[in-house]
CSV table of C-alpha atoms in Angstrom, one decimal:
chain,number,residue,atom,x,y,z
A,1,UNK,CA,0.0,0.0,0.0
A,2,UNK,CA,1.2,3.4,-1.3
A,3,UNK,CA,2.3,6.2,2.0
A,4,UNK,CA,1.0,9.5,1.3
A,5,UNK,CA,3.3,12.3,0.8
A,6,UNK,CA,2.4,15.4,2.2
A,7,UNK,CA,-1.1,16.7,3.8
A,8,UNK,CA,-3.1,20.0,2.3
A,9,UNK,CA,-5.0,22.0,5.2
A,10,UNK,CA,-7.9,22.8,2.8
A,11,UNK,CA,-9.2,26.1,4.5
A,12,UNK,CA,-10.8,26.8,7.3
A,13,UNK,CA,-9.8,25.3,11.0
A,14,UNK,CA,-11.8,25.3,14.3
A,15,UNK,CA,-9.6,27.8,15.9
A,16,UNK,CA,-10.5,31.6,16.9
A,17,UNK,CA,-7.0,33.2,15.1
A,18,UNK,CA,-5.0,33.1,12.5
A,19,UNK,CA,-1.8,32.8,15.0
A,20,UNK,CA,-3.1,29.7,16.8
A,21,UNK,CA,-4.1,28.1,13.4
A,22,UNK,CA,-0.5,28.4,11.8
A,23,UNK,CA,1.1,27.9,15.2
A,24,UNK,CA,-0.5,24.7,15.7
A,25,UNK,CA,-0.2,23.5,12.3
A,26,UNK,CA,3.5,24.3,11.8
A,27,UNK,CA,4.2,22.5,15.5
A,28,UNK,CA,2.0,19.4,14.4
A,29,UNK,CA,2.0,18.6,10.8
A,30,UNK,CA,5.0,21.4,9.2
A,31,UNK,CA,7.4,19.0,7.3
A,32,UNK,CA,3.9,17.3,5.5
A,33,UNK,CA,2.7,20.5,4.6
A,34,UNK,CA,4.1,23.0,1.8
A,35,UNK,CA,1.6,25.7,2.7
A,36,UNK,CA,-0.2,26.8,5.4
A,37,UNK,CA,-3.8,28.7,5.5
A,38,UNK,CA,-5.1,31.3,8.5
A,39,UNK,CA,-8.0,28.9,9.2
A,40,UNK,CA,-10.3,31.7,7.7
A,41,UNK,CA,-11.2,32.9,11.3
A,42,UNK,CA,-13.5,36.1,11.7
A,43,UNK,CA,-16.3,36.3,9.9
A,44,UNK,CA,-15.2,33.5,7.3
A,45,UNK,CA,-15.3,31.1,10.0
A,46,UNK,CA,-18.8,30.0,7.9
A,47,UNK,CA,-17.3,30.2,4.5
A,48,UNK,CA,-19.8,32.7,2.3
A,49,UNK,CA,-22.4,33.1,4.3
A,50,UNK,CA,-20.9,36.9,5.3
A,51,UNK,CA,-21.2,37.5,1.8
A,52,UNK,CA,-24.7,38.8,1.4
A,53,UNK,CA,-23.9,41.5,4.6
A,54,UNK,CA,-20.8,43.2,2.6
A,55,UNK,CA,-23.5,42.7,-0.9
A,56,UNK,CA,-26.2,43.9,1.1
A,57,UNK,CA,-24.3,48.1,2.0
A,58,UNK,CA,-24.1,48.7,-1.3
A,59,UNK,CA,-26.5,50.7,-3.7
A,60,UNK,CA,-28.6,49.1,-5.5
A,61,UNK,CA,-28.8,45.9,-3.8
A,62,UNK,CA,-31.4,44.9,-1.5
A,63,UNK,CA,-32.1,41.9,1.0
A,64,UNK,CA,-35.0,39.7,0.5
A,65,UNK,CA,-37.3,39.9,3.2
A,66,UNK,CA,-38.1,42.5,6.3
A,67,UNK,CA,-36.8,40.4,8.9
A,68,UNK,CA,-33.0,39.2,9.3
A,69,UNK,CA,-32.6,35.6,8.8
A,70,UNK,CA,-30.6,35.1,11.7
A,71,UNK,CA,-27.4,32.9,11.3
A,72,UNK,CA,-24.2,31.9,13.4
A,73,UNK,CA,-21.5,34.4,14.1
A,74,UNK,CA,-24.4,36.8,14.1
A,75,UNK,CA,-24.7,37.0,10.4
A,76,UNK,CA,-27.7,37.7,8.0
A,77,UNK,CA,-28.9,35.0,5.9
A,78,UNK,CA,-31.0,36.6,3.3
A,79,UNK,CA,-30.7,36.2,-0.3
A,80,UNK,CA,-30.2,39.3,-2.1
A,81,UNK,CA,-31.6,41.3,-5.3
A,82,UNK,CA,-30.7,43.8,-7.5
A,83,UNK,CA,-33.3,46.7,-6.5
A,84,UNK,CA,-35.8,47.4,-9.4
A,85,UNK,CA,-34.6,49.9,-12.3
A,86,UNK,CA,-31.4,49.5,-11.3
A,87,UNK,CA,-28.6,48.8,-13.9
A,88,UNK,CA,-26.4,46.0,-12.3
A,89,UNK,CA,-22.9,47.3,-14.4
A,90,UNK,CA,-23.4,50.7,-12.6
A,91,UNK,CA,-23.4,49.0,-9.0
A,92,UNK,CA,-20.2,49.5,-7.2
A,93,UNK,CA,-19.3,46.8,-4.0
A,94,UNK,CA,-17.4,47.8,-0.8
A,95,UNK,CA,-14.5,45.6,-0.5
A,96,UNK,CA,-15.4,42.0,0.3
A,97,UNK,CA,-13.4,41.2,2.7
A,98,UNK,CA,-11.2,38.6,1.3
A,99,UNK,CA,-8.3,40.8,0.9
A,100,UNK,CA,-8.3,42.6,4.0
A,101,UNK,CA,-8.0,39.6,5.9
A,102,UNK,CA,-5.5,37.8,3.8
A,103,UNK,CA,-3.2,40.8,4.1
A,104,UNK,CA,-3.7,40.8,7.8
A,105,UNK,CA,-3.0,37.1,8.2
A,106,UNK,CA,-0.1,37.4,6.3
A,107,UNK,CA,1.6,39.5,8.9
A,108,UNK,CA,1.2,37.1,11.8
A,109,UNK,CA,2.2,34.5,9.3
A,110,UNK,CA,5.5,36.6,8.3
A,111,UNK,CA,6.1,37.3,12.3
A,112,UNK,CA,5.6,33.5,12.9
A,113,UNK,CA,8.4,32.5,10.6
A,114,UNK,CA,10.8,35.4,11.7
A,115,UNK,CA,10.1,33.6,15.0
A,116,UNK,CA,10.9,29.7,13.7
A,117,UNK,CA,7.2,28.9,14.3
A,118,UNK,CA,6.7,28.3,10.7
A,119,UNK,CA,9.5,26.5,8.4
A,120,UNK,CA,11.4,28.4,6.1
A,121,UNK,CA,9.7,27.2,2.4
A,122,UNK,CA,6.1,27.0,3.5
A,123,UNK,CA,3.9,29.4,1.7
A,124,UNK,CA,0.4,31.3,2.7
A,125,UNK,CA,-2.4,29.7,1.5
A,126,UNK,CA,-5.1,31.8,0.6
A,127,UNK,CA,-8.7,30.4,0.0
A,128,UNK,CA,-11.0,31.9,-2.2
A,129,UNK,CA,-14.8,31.1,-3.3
A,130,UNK,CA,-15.8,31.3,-6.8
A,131,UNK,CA,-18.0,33.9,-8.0
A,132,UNK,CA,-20.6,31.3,-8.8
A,133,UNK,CA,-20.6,30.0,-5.5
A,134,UNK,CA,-22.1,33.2,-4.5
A,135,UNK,CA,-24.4,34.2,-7.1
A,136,UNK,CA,-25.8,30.3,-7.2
A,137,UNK,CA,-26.3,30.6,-3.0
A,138,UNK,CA,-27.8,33.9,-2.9
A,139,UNK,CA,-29.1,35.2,-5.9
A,140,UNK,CA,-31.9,34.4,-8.2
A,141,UNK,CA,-33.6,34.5,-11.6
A,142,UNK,CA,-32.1,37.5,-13.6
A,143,UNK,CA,-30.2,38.6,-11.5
A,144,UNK,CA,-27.4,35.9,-11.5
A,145,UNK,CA,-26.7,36.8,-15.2
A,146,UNK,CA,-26.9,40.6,-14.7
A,147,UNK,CA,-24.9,40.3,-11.5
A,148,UNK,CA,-22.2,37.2,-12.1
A,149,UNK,CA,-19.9,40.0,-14.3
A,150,UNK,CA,-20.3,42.8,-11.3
A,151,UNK,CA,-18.7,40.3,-8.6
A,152,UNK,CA,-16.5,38.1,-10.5
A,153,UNK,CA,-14.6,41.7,-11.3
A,154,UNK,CA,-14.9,42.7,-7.3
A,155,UNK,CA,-13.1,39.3,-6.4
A,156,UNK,CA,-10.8,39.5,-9.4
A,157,UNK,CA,-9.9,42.9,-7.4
A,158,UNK,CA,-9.8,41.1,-4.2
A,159,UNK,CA,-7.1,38.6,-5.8
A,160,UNK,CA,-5.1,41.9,-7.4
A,161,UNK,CA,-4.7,43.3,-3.7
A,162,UNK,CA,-3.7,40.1,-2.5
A,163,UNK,CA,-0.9,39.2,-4.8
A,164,UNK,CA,0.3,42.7,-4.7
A,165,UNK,CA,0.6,42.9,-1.4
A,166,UNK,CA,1.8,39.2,-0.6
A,167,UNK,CA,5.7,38.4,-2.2
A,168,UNK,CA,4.8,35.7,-4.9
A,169,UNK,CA,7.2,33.4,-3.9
A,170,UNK,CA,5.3,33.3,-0.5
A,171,UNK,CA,2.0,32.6,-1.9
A,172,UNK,CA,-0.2,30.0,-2.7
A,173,UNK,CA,-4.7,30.6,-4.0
A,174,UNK,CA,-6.7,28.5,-3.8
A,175,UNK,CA,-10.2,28.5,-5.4
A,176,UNK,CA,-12.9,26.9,-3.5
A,177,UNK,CA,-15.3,24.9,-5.8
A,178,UNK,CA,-18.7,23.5,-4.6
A,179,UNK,CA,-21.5,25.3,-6.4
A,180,UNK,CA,-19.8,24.1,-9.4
A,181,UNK,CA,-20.3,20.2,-8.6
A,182,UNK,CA,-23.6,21.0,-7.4
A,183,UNK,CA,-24.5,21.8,-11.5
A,184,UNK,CA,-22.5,19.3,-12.3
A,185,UNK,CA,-24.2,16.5,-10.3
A,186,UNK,CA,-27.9,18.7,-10.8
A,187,UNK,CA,-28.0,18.6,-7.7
A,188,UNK,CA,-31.0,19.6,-5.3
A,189,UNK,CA,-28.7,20.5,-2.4
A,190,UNK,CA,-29.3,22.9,0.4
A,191,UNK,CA,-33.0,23.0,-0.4
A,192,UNK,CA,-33.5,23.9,-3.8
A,193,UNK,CA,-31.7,22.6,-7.4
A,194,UNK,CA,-28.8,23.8,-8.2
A,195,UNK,CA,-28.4,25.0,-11.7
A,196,UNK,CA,-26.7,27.5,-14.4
A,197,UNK,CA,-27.9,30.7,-15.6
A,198,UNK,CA,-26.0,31.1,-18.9
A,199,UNK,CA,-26.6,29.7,-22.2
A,200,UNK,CA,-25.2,27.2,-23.6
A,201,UNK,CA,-23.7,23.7,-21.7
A,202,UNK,CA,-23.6,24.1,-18.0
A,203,UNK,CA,-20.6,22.5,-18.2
A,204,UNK,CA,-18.9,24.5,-20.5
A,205,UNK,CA,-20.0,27.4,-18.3
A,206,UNK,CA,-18.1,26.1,-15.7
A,207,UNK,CA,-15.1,25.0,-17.1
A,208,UNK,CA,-14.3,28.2,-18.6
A,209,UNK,CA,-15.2,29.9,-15.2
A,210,UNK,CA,-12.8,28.2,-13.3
A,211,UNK,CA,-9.9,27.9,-16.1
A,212,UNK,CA,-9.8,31.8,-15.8
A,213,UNK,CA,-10.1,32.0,-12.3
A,214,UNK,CA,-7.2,29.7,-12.4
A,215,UNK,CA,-5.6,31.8,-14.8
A,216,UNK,CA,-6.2,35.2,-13.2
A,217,UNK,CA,-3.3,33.9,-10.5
A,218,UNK,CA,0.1,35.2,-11.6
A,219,UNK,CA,3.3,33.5,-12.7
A,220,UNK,CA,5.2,33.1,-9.3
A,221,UNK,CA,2.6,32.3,-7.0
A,222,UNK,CA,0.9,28.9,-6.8
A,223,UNK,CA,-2.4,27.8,-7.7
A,224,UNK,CA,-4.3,25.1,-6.7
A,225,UNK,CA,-8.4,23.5,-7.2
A,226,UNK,CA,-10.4,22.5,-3.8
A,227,UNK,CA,-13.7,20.7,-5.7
A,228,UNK,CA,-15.9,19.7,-3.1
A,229,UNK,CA,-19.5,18.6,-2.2
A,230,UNK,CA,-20.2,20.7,0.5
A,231,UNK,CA,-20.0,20.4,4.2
A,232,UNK,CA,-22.9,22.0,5.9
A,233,UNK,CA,-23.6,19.9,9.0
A,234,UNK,CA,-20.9,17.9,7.8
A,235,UNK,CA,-22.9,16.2,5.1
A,236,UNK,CA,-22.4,16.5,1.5
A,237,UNK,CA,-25.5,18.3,-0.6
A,238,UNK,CA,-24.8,15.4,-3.0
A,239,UNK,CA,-23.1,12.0,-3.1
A,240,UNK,CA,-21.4,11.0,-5.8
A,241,UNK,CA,-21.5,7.1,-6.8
A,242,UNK,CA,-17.7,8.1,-7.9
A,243,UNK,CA,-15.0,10.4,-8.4
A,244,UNK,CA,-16.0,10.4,-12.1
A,245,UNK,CA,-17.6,13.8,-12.3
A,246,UNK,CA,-15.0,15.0,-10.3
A,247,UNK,CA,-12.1,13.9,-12.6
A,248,UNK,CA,-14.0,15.0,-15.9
A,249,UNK,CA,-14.2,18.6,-14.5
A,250,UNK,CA,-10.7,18.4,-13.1
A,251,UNK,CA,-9.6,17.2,-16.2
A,252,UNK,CA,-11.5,19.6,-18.7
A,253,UNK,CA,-10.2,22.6,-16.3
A,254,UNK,CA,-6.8,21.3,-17.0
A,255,UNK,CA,-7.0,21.2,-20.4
A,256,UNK,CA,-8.6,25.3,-20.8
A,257,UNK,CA,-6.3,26.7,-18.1
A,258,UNK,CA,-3.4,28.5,-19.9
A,259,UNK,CA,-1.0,27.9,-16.3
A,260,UNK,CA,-0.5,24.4,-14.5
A,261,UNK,CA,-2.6,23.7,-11.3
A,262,UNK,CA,0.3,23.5,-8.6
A,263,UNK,CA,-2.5,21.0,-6.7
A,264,UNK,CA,-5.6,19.5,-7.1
A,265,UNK,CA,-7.9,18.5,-3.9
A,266,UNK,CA,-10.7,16.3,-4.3
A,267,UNK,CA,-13.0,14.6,-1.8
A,268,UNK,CA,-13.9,11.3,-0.6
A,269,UNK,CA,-16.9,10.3,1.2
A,270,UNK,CA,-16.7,8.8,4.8
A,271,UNK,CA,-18.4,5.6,3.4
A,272,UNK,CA,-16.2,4.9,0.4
A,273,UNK,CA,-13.2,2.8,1.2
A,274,UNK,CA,-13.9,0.4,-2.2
A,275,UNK,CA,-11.6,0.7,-5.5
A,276,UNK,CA,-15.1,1.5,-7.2
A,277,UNK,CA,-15.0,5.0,-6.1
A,278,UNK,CA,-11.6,6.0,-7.2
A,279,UNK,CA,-10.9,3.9,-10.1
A,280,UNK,CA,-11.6,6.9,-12.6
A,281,UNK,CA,-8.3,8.6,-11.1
A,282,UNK,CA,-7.1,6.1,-13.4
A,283,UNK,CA,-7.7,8.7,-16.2
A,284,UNK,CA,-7.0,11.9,-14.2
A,285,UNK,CA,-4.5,14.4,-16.0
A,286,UNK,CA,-1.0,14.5,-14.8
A,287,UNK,CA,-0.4,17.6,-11.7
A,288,UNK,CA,2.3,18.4,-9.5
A,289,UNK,CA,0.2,17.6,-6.1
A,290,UNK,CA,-2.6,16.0,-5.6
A,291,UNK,CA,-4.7,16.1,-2.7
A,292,UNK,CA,-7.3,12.9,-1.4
A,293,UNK,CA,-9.9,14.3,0.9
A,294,UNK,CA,-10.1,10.8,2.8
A,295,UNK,CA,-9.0,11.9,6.1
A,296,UNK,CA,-12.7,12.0,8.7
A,297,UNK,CA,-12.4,13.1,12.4
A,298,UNK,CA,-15.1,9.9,12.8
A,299,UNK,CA,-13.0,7.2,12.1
A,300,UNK,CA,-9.4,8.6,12.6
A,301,UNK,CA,-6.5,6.9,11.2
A,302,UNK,CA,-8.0,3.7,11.0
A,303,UNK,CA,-10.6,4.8,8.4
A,304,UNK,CA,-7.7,7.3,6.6
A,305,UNK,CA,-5.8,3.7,6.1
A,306,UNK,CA,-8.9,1.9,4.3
A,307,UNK,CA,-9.1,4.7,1.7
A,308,UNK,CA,-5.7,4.9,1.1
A,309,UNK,CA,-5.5,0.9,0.4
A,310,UNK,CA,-8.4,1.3,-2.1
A,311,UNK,CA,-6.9,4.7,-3.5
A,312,UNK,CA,-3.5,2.9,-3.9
A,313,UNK,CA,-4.7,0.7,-6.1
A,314,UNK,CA,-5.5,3.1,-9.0
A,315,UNK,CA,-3.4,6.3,-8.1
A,316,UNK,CA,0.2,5.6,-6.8
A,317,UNK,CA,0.8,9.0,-5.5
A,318,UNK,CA,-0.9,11.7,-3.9
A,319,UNK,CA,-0.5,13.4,-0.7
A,320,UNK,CA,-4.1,13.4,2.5
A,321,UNK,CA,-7.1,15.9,2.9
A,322,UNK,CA,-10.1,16.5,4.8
A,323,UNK,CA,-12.7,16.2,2.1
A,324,UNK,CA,-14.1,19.9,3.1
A,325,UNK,CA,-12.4,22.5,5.8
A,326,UNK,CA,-12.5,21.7,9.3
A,327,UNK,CA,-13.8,24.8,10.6
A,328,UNK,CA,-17.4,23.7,11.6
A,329,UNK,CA,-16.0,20.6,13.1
A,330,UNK,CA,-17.1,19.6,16.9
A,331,UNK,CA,-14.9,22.0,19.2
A,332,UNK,CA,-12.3,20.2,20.9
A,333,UNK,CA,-11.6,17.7,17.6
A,334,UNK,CA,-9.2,19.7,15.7
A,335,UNK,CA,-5.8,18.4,17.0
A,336,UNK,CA,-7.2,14.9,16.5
A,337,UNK,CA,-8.0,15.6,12.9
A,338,UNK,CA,-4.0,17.3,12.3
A,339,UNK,CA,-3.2,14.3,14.7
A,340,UNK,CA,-4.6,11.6,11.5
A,341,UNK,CA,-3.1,13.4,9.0
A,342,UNK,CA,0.5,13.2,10.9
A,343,UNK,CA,-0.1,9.6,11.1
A,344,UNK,CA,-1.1,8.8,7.7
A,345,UNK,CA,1.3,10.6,5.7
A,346,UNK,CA,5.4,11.0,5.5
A,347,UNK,CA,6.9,14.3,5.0
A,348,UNK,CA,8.3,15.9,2.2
């Protein structure tokens, strides 16, 4: 049985800072990893969901609803609109928050290596949503077309800040893709189906999203995929019978994207320890890293072994994953997750 090389913190950890993230991960898991994320703390502890309060402050956009739909973190989780007779290319965002932070976690992260809390060589990972993750998840009708060009150019901003404020040789991006499976799979996740708004093939649509997305990142600085099912609850919004839609996306992305992907991420369910699930990584397009998401706080080590004997089979190397981010795991279970990935994986 193949020993995976190297683990891949996917975004988000159940800790309250950015210090005691990259502290702890350096201490436990630093010569398996090759970057390291802030654990999106703050406000991204929930991923997108503080999305529609930045949307919602600027003109022309409005909230659906009188009352707040209250969620966690004391967050608002109404959908939004674009307010009637308004022109959605003359609507102009706030910052959304994705750049701010990054810069700011940067600094601890630069501090903690000064301080030989983080090795020399590991870069900052920085996690990013896709701008159809947030038009599928809170937009509607019309809108998605007339708004998709107005955000995809905000975040495009967001990712300019970043990389000009972040050395490229210390960076890595990484673009968060969920909505995207969801279209994939037609999916009725999360309470209603999840499907495109442009003409044409839906997956056309998204291949040529995310090739550009993955082409926006500059020369220098890494790049890497995170295609996932979801994880509210800690349940998928789909299950897939196998990783067959996963590596024909992967696979077409690969193929549009002018750059390489520096990793790849993909996900594997808690139940599937059988070579049925990953035999179509048999036909997954050559990249520098990639990531199995088979590593689940439920069954530890034990369960991280069975996958990796049934993903041995058909794919001889790859480094160890959560399938999702860790961040809306049970407090208290975080150093046992870092704990499996230690166990099940050699260093570089």
């Amino acid at each position: 049985m193949t020993q995976p090389q190297g683990a891949l913190l996917v975004g988000s950890v159940n800790y309250d800072d950015a210090e005691t993230t990259m502290r702890t991960a350096a201490g436990m898991l630093g010569d398996r990893l090759r970057r390291i994320p802030d654990g999106e703390v703050g406000k991204r502890f929930h991923w997108i969901m503080f999305q529609p309060d930045v949307l919602g402050r600027a003109d022309g956009i409005e909230r659906i609803g009188d009352e707040p739909i209250p969620f966690k973190a004391g967050l608002d989780a109404r959908p939004l609109r674009i307010a009637d007779g308004v022109d959605a290319t003359g609507i102009v965002l706030p910052p959304l928050g994705y750049a701010d932070a990054a810069i700011e976690s940067y600094t601890v992260f630069r501090r903690l290596r000064d301080e030989g809390a983080v090795p020399v060589g590991i870069r900052f990972q920085v996690s990013l949503p896709t701008p159809v993750a947030i038009i599928s998840s809170f937009f509607s009708g019309d809108d998605r077309a007339a708004f998709e060009p107005v955000y995809a150019a905000a975040m495009l901003r967001e990712l300019d800040e970043i990389v000009a404020a972040v050395p490229h040789d210390d960076l890595a991006v990484q673009w968060d893709v969920a909505s995207e499976m969801g279209i994939i799979e037609h999916a009725a996740g999360y309470g209603k189906v999840m499907d495109a708004w442009w003409e044409g093939d839906p997956f056309d649509g998204v291949v040529s999203r995310l090739a550009s997305l993955v082409d926006a990142v500059p020369a220098g600085v890494e790049v890497g995929v995170h295609l996932c099912y979801g994880d509210a609850g800690e349940k998928h919004f789909f299950e897939p019978t196998d990783a067959g839609n996963l590596v024909r996306y992967a696979n077409a992305v690969i193929a549009a994207s002018a750059r390489e992907l520096s990793w790849l991420h993909l996900p594997v369910p808690i139940a599937r320890d059988d070579v049925e699930y990953f035999a179509p990584l048999a036909s997954l397009a050559p990249v520098a890293e990639l990531y199995l998401g088979l590593v689940h706080r439920e069954d530890g080590a034990e369960g991280a072994q069975r996958r990796i004997a049934a993903a041995s089979a058909v794919v001889p190397v790859f480094g160890v994953a959560t399938e999702c981010g860790i961040g809306r795991a049970p407090e208290g279970s975080t150093e046992g997750i870092l704990r499996t990935h230690a166990e099940v994986a050699a260093a570089w």
